[in-house]
């Protein structure tokens, strides 16, 4: 495997909104600063956690530019540029590249079911429009499209700047297959929080996660333990943080992470409608979970 | 059951594009004229078939306005106003109402999974912003959200201007349940083409379908036969058109209907990328299927 | 389509047990007499409803013999001979044939997943051992094996005495496909109670059902209405009995039908453990449902 | 966690048949001797791999007795006693206990879907009839019943001699949940071969597997590496044997393991019909896979 661009904890910031539902860029910058101060290895704005799908085109552009500029090469930035149409995904990819992104992440999005050829050509069109490395992102639960390991391996093999894979199905066998299909040459990143321990054990290069917004130290410690081969310690660290990981996943990442940030004193507003803020009852549950690992 | 606004064949036009991927409004108008001339009972622009999800906001607005104006009350118009955010769905609903729509159709769209309360409030916010009747649209295959008959019945019961249901799961039991839950008071429309015979037999008020773009006479004849209680004739008519219905569903409605229109001499352009035009081989198959029912 | 052996209502009796869990053959005979008196068109002992899977080999043999003898050619008898091993399924088929069965019904049963070749050879081995007509039975919910319409059509085409198909998936599209694949030549029977109306509308030859044990007159009236093309009447009859059909399906047929028979004054014992008798609360619900259609 | 009775590699022997389809007890004994010589930590006859579901009652009894006697306390024996009826499962459990089994394994088997109360009472009836420890076995792919971790934890909590859990869904989250629900007190065993690495990483007590019939040394080495915290070595060992593990799982364990044993010079006959011997082509594939790890 060629040296991947980044390894370890790839942190997904939320996108803060003001009370009038407009973008809150100062809060966005503050969130990035906290993640970098905590020591995460890369920042991934405008992913699922960043409510990218709920932003207007102008908002997406403003958030992308502000994020890339504010990180300012302190760590690598991988920008989510997914869009339902190929035309707009290309536009976003080009914008991200020009603004200085280190990589772009592409989730194919379904309304009408796409054939593999349609998905392939979507990636190819984006790849041809930029020279920045591309991370393939598979997450059928949000996108409605499930790419097989065989198809993903083909994307990496046949399109030059498709170089990384983020797998979010939570099915560890997908990672086994990616490894076998590429003789271990494709760097794969885990996007399923409750699979963090096992993905690292199976050889994942990194963990793409919103959890560092709330518990950065635990995610980093888990990564270090697995890299050091300290399996018992890694297992303890994992089971310690698992209740938080499960909670934020099941409640929806923007919803729960925004609630958690507020509990930690950072006002980042509510998720955008139709998403609603976490209920009072669930917020108390989150408070208890965060306290238990503090 | 109070008298529904429209019954029978509710036709879904495609949205034509020029060679440069811009909207082709003259072709859109010509398509509407053909459907009305063929005798369909209502027109439903900007549904799934109309590639609504793939349009920019300006394109959506232009297509909605052109469609409503051009129908000009010759038949009722039900406009698809679905959007991922509540804010924009409200905007579209208000626009459609002001432009003269007879009803709006609302499909809740998922990126992050929505709770029933989030879906309910999404409908409630749209309903409060307009006085036009709303058709609830359930289609998990495209939207990623599956609303139970119990929840749909609650929407109709609790929100005044939610008055109709379009069910596209293809599961006839959903229709049985809607009928039982409402003592037959909720008008339900079938959105699954290969279920057309059975839905009418089970009491569906209408059939929401793109098939009339290609085979309007057969869809209308099936409706008339079921209304007349001519079961044997209805069965024959259904099995005759079923190969076409299955083909256009499986290949994706915009893709296959646009290919079929071209075969019939109407140039409406290609579907928008990442969707691709129907392959030459599949186009030949469609030609044969259409010829068999001509 | 060659004339099928039987059409209409194919009734599935339960298998009564004494208080000591032994077979109650007098009650079995009485149940058969009631069904024939009610006018059903065929009797199908030792199906899923008959708890065939829960009987010892000796019990199966005794129940099969008693059933066939007691029907005594008053109506056709189709005997369920399914078994996990090919060897024993053959034995049962031969026994049924020698005892005078008019047809046998074969459900392939899975423990280890079977390949299509293994399923085909299972049917072929049974078919070769007898000359009695065979009804293919597809019911993945109980058997764990789902045979596609394409595969079922192949069984009918390639094995001489496989002549009928019972489809219990509840997916009406399977019936459409069977009809298309055979140009209407394969007689198909519906095994999903809540699909009774639509299956007849789609051309089903018969309805394989345990419902006649409790509401024979309604099932027969539905059949007659669909055969007469009286669609409105058929729809009313169907919706009238649908609550009972749904209840007995969801609660498990042996469990609910035995409870219903007891409510009607016929003591047929409990289902065999691990199956348990219907709870008191559910029994009251069934009592109300039966009263509503009496 | 109280000290579990056995840990590590729990090996599942196949059940050999003679050419006339009768039990081959000498070959059964030889297979047990090989496993013990190879160093496995326990033997589990009459599981899924042992084609228990395909045996007559007399065959089951003979195989159980021969297995327990021949192991002769050299390692613990856990006997699969599953049956569709509670009555016969109790009989088998009592027989196994009297013959000297160290534990019995119970998979609830579905024909009619069972309620949780019916499953609970099935376990309770077996547990009451013996004093031998019981291993709960969850394997919806073969049994058609999926027990939730919550329900399994209840079985362990409320029934005294239910003390171990074998999870074969392949979903690592089930193991996480069992650990969380019991504060790590329930010993869980992994029954999904391609999850062997991750299950041990997540804290599994043992691996229930037929793989030792063919590659005992590799399975044992993987266990030792994970116990020693040698994560890199464990990963290498796992990926080395994974192609074999996947192959024997996908082809059906009795089918593929019997073919592999024949390749290794041990004639154990074919699986029982409707199961068929591995095809020549697949046998060559297995030969290559085994050679690659020899």
PDB file of N, CA, C and O in Angstrom, chain A residues 172-173 175-176 179-180 188 194-195 197-198 200-203 226 229 231 235-236 238-239 242-243 246, chain D residues 172-173 175-176 179-180 188 194-195 197-198 200-203 226 229 231 235-236 238-239 242-243 246:
ATOM      1  N   UNK A 172     -18.139  -5.591   8.687  1.00  0.00           N
ATOM      2  CA  UNK A 172     -16.682  -5.785   8.668  1.00  0.00           C
ATOM      3  C   UNK A 172     -16.235  -6.636   7.477  1.00  0.00           C
ATOM      4  O   UNK A 172     -15.107  -6.513   6.995  1.00  0.00           O
ATOM      5  N   UNK A 173     -17.137  -7.469   6.968  1.00  0.00           N
ATOM      6  CA  UNK A 173     -16.756  -8.313   5.820  1.00  0.00           C
ATOM      7  C   UNK A 173     -16.426  -7.464   4.592  1.00  0.00           C
ATOM      8  O   UNK A 173     -15.641  -7.880   3.739  1.00  0.00           O
ATOM      9  N   UNK A 175     -14.724  -4.783   4.600  1.00  0.00           N
ATOM     10  CA  UNK A 175     -13.307  -4.413   4.738  1.00  0.00           C
ATOM     11  C   UNK A 175     -12.402  -5.596   4.417  1.00  0.00           C
ATOM     12  O   UNK A 175     -11.382  -5.458   3.752  1.00  0.00           O
ATOM     13  N   UNK A 176     -12.800  -6.772   4.890  1.00  0.00           N
ATOM     14  CA  UNK A 176     -12.044  -7.981   4.527  1.00  0.00           C
ATOM     15  C   UNK A 176     -11.958  -8.120   3.005  1.00  0.00           C
ATOM     16  O   UNK A 176     -10.902  -8.425   2.454  1.00  0.00           O
ATOM     17  N   UNK A 179      -9.662  -5.619   1.318  1.00  0.00           N
ATOM     18  CA  UNK A 179      -8.267  -5.998   1.519  1.00  0.00           C
ATOM     19  C   UNK A 179      -7.883  -7.144   0.587  1.00  0.00           C
ATOM     20  O   UNK A 179      -6.833  -7.107  -0.061  1.00  0.00           O
ATOM     21  N   UNK A 180      -8.751  -8.153   0.520  1.00  0.00           N
ATOM     22  CA  UNK A 180      -8.426  -9.304  -0.325  1.00  0.00           C
ATOM     23  C   UNK A 180      -8.406  -8.921  -1.804  1.00  0.00           C
ATOM     24  O   UNK A 180      -7.539  -9.369  -2.552  1.00  0.00           O
ATOM     25  N   UNK A 188      -8.457   1.640   3.508  1.00  0.00           N
ATOM     26  CA  UNK A 188      -9.882   1.784   3.821  1.00  0.00           C
ATOM     27  C   UNK A 188     -10.049   2.439   5.183  1.00  0.00           C
ATOM     28  O   UNK A 188      -9.271   2.233   6.097  1.00  0.00           O
ATOM     29  N   UNK A 194     -19.751   2.276  15.805  1.00  0.00           N
ATOM     30  CA  UNK A 194     -19.702   1.109  16.698  1.00  0.00           C
ATOM     31  C   UNK A 194     -18.823  -0.021  16.170  1.00  0.00           C
ATOM     32  O   UNK A 194     -18.774  -1.089  16.766  1.00  0.00           O
ATOM     33  N   UNK A 195     -18.149   0.202  15.070  1.00  0.00           N
ATOM     34  CA  UNK A 195     -17.232  -0.802  14.527  1.00  0.00           C
ATOM     35  C   UNK A 195     -15.775  -0.352  14.689  1.00  0.00           C
ATOM     36  O   UNK A 195     -14.853  -0.947  14.124  1.00  0.00           O
ATOM     37  N   UNK A 197     -13.383  -0.433  16.986  1.00  0.00           N
ATOM     38  CA  UNK A 197     -12.366  -1.370  17.467  1.00  0.00           C
ATOM     39  C   UNK A 197     -12.019  -2.383  16.392  1.00  0.00           C
ATOM     40  O   UNK A 197     -10.843  -2.579  16.042  1.00  0.00           O
ATOM     41  N   UNK A 198     -13.044  -3.028  15.870  1.00  0.00           N
ATOM     42  CA  UNK A 198     -12.807  -4.137  14.957  1.00  0.00           C
ATOM     43  C   UNK A 198     -12.224  -3.667  13.626  1.00  0.00           C
ATOM     44  O   UNK A 198     -11.430  -4.373  13.007  1.00  0.00           O
ATOM     45  N   UNK A 200     -10.156  -1.176  13.154  1.00  0.00           N
ATOM     46  CA  UNK A 200      -8.702  -1.007  13.344  1.00  0.00           C
ATOM     47  C   UNK A 200      -8.025  -2.374  13.453  1.00  0.00           C
ATOM     48  O   UNK A 200      -6.946  -2.588  12.890  1.00  0.00           O
ATOM     49  N   UNK A 201      -8.652  -3.319  14.172  1.00  0.00           N
ATOM     50  CA  UNK A 201      -8.066  -4.664  14.268  1.00  0.00           C
ATOM     51  C   UNK A 201      -7.931  -5.297  12.887  1.00  0.00           C
ATOM     52  O   UNK A 201      -6.989  -6.016  12.610  1.00  0.00           O
ATOM     53  N   UNK A 202      -8.887  -5.019  12.009  1.00  0.00           N
ATOM     54  CA  UNK A 202      -8.865  -5.599  10.670  1.00  0.00           C
ATOM     55  C   UNK A 202      -7.960  -4.822   9.715  1.00  0.00           C
ATOM     56  O   UNK A 202      -7.825  -5.207   8.557  1.00  0.00           O
ATOM     57  N   UNK A 203      -7.371  -3.737  10.194  1.00  0.00           N
ATOM     58  CA  UNK A 203      -6.394  -3.040   9.366  1.00  0.00           C
ATOM     59  C   UNK A 203      -6.851  -1.723   8.761  1.00  0.00           C
ATOM     60  O   UNK A 203      -6.203  -1.212   7.830  1.00  0.00           O
ATOM     61  N   UNK A 226      -4.668   0.594  19.427  1.00  0.00           N
ATOM     62  CA  UNK A 226      -4.658  -0.429  18.376  1.00  0.00           C
ATOM     63  C   UNK A 226      -3.352  -0.388  17.591  1.00  0.00           C
ATOM     64  O   UNK A 226      -2.832  -1.421  17.183  1.00  0.00           O
ATOM     65  N   UNK A 229      -0.753  -2.242  19.333  1.00  0.00           N
ATOM     66  CA  UNK A 229      -1.010  -3.662  19.577  1.00  0.00           C
ATOM     67  C   UNK A 229      -1.457  -3.949  21.003  1.00  0.00           C
ATOM     68  O   UNK A 229      -1.390  -5.087  21.462  1.00  0.00           O
ATOM     69  N   UNK A 231      -4.090  -4.768  22.769  1.00  0.00           N
ATOM     70  CA  UNK A 231      -5.449  -5.181  22.467  1.00  0.00           C
ATOM     71  C   UNK A 231      -6.390  -5.078  23.660  1.00  0.00           C
ATOM     72  O   UNK A 231      -7.525  -4.606  23.535  1.00  0.00           O
ATOM     73  N   UNK A 235      -9.611  -2.676  23.808  1.00  0.00           N
ATOM     74  CA  UNK A 235     -10.949  -3.200  24.065  1.00  0.00           C
ATOM     75  C   UNK A 235     -11.624  -2.428  25.207  1.00  0.00           C
ATOM     76  O   UNK A 235     -12.792  -2.052  25.106  1.00  0.00           O
ATOM     77  N   UNK A 236     -10.882  -2.169  26.255  1.00  0.00           N
ATOM     78  CA  UNK A 236     -11.453  -1.407  27.368  1.00  0.00           C
ATOM     79  C   UNK A 236     -11.846  -0.001  26.924  1.00  0.00           C
ATOM     80  O   UNK A 236     -12.920   0.500  27.263  1.00  0.00           O
ATOM     81  N   UNK A 238     -12.585   0.970  23.959  1.00  0.00           N
ATOM     82  CA  UNK A 238     -13.715   0.900  23.041  1.00  0.00           C
ATOM     83  C   UNK A 238     -15.027   0.720  23.799  1.00  0.00           C
ATOM     84  O   UNK A 238     -15.997   1.450  23.573  1.00  0.00           O
ATOM     85  N   UNK A 239     -15.063  -0.242  24.700  1.00  0.00           N
ATOM     86  CA  UNK A 239     -16.319  -0.479  25.423  1.00  0.00           C
ATOM     87  C   UNK A 239     -16.674   0.713  26.306  1.00  0.00           C
ATOM     88  O   UNK A 239     -17.853   0.963  26.563  1.00  0.00           O
ATOM     89  N   UNK A 242     -18.282   3.118  23.784  1.00  0.00           N
ATOM     90  CA  UNK A 242     -19.327   2.575  22.916  1.00  0.00           C
ATOM     91  C   UNK A 242     -20.729   3.128  23.210  1.00  0.00           C
ATOM     92  O   UNK A 242     -21.476   3.432  22.264  1.00  0.00           O
ATOM     93  N   UNK A 243     -21.125   3.276  24.485  1.00  0.00           N
ATOM     94  CA  UNK A 243     -22.469   3.842  24.709  1.00  0.00           C
ATOM     95  C   UNK A 243     -22.641   5.226  24.074  1.00  0.00           C
ATOM     96  O   UNK A 243     -23.707   5.537  23.527  1.00  0.00           O
ATOM     97  N   UNK A 246     -22.864   4.642  20.183  1.00  0.00           N
ATOM     98  CA  UNK A 246     -24.178   4.140  19.786  1.00  0.00           C
ATOM     99  C   UNK A 246     -25.247   5.221  19.893  1.00  0.00           C
ATOM    100  O   UNK A 246     -26.110   5.336  19.030  1.00  0.00           O
TER     101      UNK A 246
ATOM    102  N   UNK D 172     -21.185  -8.234  14.694  1.00  0.00           N
ATOM    103  CA  UNK D 172     -20.360  -8.009  15.890  1.00  0.00           C
ATOM    104  C   UNK D 172     -21.101  -7.170  16.927  1.00  0.00           C
ATOM    105  O   UNK D 172     -20.829  -7.267  18.131  1.00  0.00           O
ATOM    106  N   UNK D 173     -22.045  -6.355  16.484  1.00  0.00           N
ATOM    107  CA  UNK D 173     -22.781  -5.516  17.445  1.00  0.00           C
ATOM    108  C   UNK D 173     -23.570  -6.364  18.444  1.00  0.00           C
ATOM    109  O   UNK D 173     -23.815  -5.932  19.572  1.00  0.00           O
ATOM    110  N   UNK D 175     -22.495  -8.980  19.868  1.00  0.00           N
ATOM    111  CA  UNK D 175     -21.555  -9.325  20.939  1.00  0.00           C
ATOM    112  C   UNK D 175     -21.321  -8.120  21.843  1.00  0.00           C
ATOM    113  O   UNK D 175     -21.263  -8.250  23.063  1.00  0.00           O
ATOM    114  N   UNK D 176     -21.193  -6.953  21.221  1.00  0.00           N
ATOM    115  CA  UNK D 176     -21.079  -5.729  22.028  1.00  0.00           C
ATOM    116  C   UNK D 176     -22.262  -5.611  22.979  1.00  0.00           C
ATOM    117  O   UNK D 176     -22.106  -5.275  24.149  1.00  0.00           O
ATOM    118  N   UNK D 179     -22.253  -8.064  25.866  1.00  0.00           N
ATOM    119  CA  UNK D 179     -21.291  -7.646  26.882  1.00  0.00           C
ATOM    120  C   UNK D 179     -21.854  -6.495  27.707  1.00  0.00           C
ATOM    121  O   UNK D 179     -21.771  -6.497  28.953  1.00  0.00           O
ATOM    122  N   UNK D 180     -22.446  -5.528  27.031  1.00  0.00           N
ATOM    123  CA  UNK D 180     -22.975  -4.377  27.768  1.00  0.00           C
ATOM    124  C   UNK D 180     -24.151  -4.768  28.651  1.00  0.00           C
ATOM    125  O   UNK D 180     -24.275  -4.291  29.773  1.00  0.00           O
ATOM    126  N   UNK D 188     -19.591 -15.235  25.684  1.00  0.00           N
ATOM    127  CA  UNK D 188     -20.166 -15.419  24.348  1.00  0.00           C
ATOM    128  C   UNK D 188     -19.153 -16.068  23.425  1.00  0.00           C
ATOM    129  O   UNK D 188     -17.945 -15.831  23.521  1.00  0.00           O
ATOM    130  N   UNK D 194     -16.132 -16.051   9.374  1.00  0.00           N
ATOM    131  CA  UNK D 194     -15.401 -14.878   8.874  1.00  0.00           C
ATOM    132  C   UNK D 194     -15.350 -13.722   9.876  1.00  0.00           C
ATOM    133  O   UNK D 194     -14.865 -12.648   9.552  1.00  0.00           O
ATOM    134  N   UNK D 195     -15.834 -13.944  11.077  1.00  0.00           N
ATOM    135  CA  UNK D 195     -15.771 -12.922  12.116  1.00  0.00           C
ATOM    136  C   UNK D 195     -14.789 -13.327  13.217  1.00  0.00           C
ATOM    137  O   UNK D 195     -14.739 -12.714  14.287  1.00  0.00           O
ATOM    138  N   UNK D 197     -11.539 -13.152  13.808  1.00  0.00           N
ATOM    139  CA  UNK D 197     -10.582 -12.177  14.348  1.00  0.00           C
ATOM    140  C   UNK D 197     -11.286 -11.168  15.239  1.00  0.00           C
ATOM    141  O   UNK D 197     -10.889 -10.937  16.386  1.00  0.00           O
ATOM    142  N   UNK D 198     -12.321 -10.559  14.695  1.00  0.00           N
ATOM    143  CA  UNK D 198     -12.963  -9.460  15.400  1.00  0.00           C
ATOM    144  C   UNK D 198     -13.692  -9.932  16.652  1.00  0.00           C
ATOM    145  O   UNK D 198     -13.765  -9.204  17.652  1.00  0.00           O
ATOM    146  N   UNK D 200     -12.802 -12.376  18.655  1.00  0.00           N
ATOM    147  CA  UNK D 200     -11.808 -12.502  19.724  1.00  0.00           C
ATOM    148  C   UNK D 200     -11.351 -11.116  20.200  1.00  0.00           C
ATOM    149  O   UNK D 200     -11.198 -10.874  21.394  1.00  0.00           O
ATOM    150  N   UNK D 201     -11.170 -10.186  19.263  1.00  0.00           N
ATOM    151  CA  UNK D 201     -10.784  -8.827  19.656  1.00  0.00           C
ATOM    152  C   UNK D 201     -11.842  -8.200  20.558  1.00  0.00           C
ATOM    153  O   UNK D 201     -11.528  -7.442  21.478  1.00  0.00           O
ATOM    154  N   UNK D 202     -13.101  -8.534  20.285  1.00  0.00           N
ATOM    155  CA  UNK D 202     -14.193  -7.957  21.070  1.00  0.00           C
ATOM    156  C   UNK D 202     -14.425  -8.711  22.369  1.00  0.00           C
ATOM    157  O   UNK D 202     -15.297  -8.331  23.141  1.00  0.00           O
ATOM    158  N   UNK D 203     -13.663  -9.784  22.602  1.00  0.00           N
ATOM    159  CA  UNK D 203     -13.761 -10.473  23.878  1.00  0.00           C
ATOM    160  C   UNK D 203     -14.474 -11.806  23.885  1.00  0.00           C
ATOM    161  O   UNK D 203     -14.829 -12.305  24.959  1.00  0.00           O
ATOM    162  N   UNK D 226      -4.478 -13.922  19.516  1.00  0.00           N
ATOM    163  CA  UNK D 226      -5.348 -12.902  20.114  1.00  0.00           C
ATOM    164  C   UNK D 226      -5.233 -12.925  21.628  1.00  0.00           C
ATOM    165  O   UNK D 226      -5.281 -11.881  22.275  1.00  0.00           O
ATOM    166  N   UNK D 229      -2.345 -10.998  22.707  1.00  0.00           N
ATOM    167  CA  UNK D 229      -2.340  -9.590  22.339  1.00  0.00           C
ATOM    168  C   UNK D 229      -1.445  -9.287  21.149  1.00  0.00           C
ATOM    169  O   UNK D 229      -1.059  -8.139  20.925  1.00  0.00           O
ATOM    170  N   UNK D 231      -1.564  -8.516  17.962  1.00  0.00           N
ATOM    171  CA  UNK D 231      -2.601  -8.123  17.019  1.00  0.00           C
ATOM    172  C   UNK D 231      -2.167  -8.249  15.557  1.00  0.00           C
ATOM    173  O   UNK D 231      -2.918  -8.744  14.714  1.00  0.00           O
ATOM    174  N   UNK D 235      -3.867 -10.728  12.891  1.00  0.00           N
ATOM    175  CA  UNK D 235      -4.453 -10.234  11.638  1.00  0.00           C
ATOM    176  C   UNK D 235      -3.906 -11.020  10.446  1.00  0.00           C
ATOM    177  O   UNK D 235      -4.650 -11.440   9.558  1.00  0.00           O
ATOM    178  N   UNK D 236      -2.599 -11.246  10.441  1.00  0.00           N
ATOM    179  CA  UNK D 236      -2.004 -12.006   9.344  1.00  0.00           C
ATOM    180  C   UNK D 236      -2.563 -13.429   9.297  1.00  0.00           C
ATOM    181  O   UNK D 236      -2.912 -13.951   8.237  1.00  0.00           O
ATOM    182  N   UNK D 238      -5.375 -14.443  10.427  1.00  0.00           N
ATOM    183  CA  UNK D 238      -6.785 -14.421  10.044  1.00  0.00           C
ATOM    184  C   UNK D 238      -6.926 -14.267   8.535  1.00  0.00           C
ATOM    185  O   UNK D 238      -7.655 -15.021   7.883  1.00  0.00           O
ATOM    186  N   UNK D 239      -6.253 -13.285   7.971  1.00  0.00           N
ATOM    187  CA  UNK D 239      -6.401 -13.080   6.520  1.00  0.00           C
ATOM    188  C   UNK D 239      -5.857 -14.277   5.738  1.00  0.00           C
ATOM    189  O   UNK D 239      -6.316 -14.561   4.642  1.00  0.00           O
ATOM    190  N   UNK D 242      -8.770 -16.771   5.935  1.00  0.00           N
ATOM    191  CA  UNK D 242     -10.097 -16.249   5.587  1.00  0.00           C
ATOM    192  C   UNK D 242     -10.658 -16.831   4.276  1.00  0.00           C
ATOM    193  O   UNK D 242     -11.853 -17.166   4.224  1.00  0.00           O
ATOM    194  N   UNK D 243      -9.858 -16.985   3.222  1.00  0.00           N
ATOM    195  CA  UNK D 243     -10.441 -17.585   2.000  1.00  0.00           C
ATOM    196  C   UNK D 243     -11.027 -18.977   2.251  1.00  0.00           C
ATOM    197  O   UNK D 243     -12.080 -19.320   1.708  1.00  0.00           O
ATOM    198  N   UNK D 246     -14.328 -18.443   4.328  1.00  0.00           N
ATOM    199  CA  UNK D 246     -15.421 -17.980   3.476  1.00  0.00           C
ATOM    200  C   UNK D 246     -15.936 -19.093   2.568  1.00  0.00           C
ATOM    201  O   UNK D 246     -17.140 -19.248   2.368  1.00  0.00           O
TER     202      UNK D 246
END
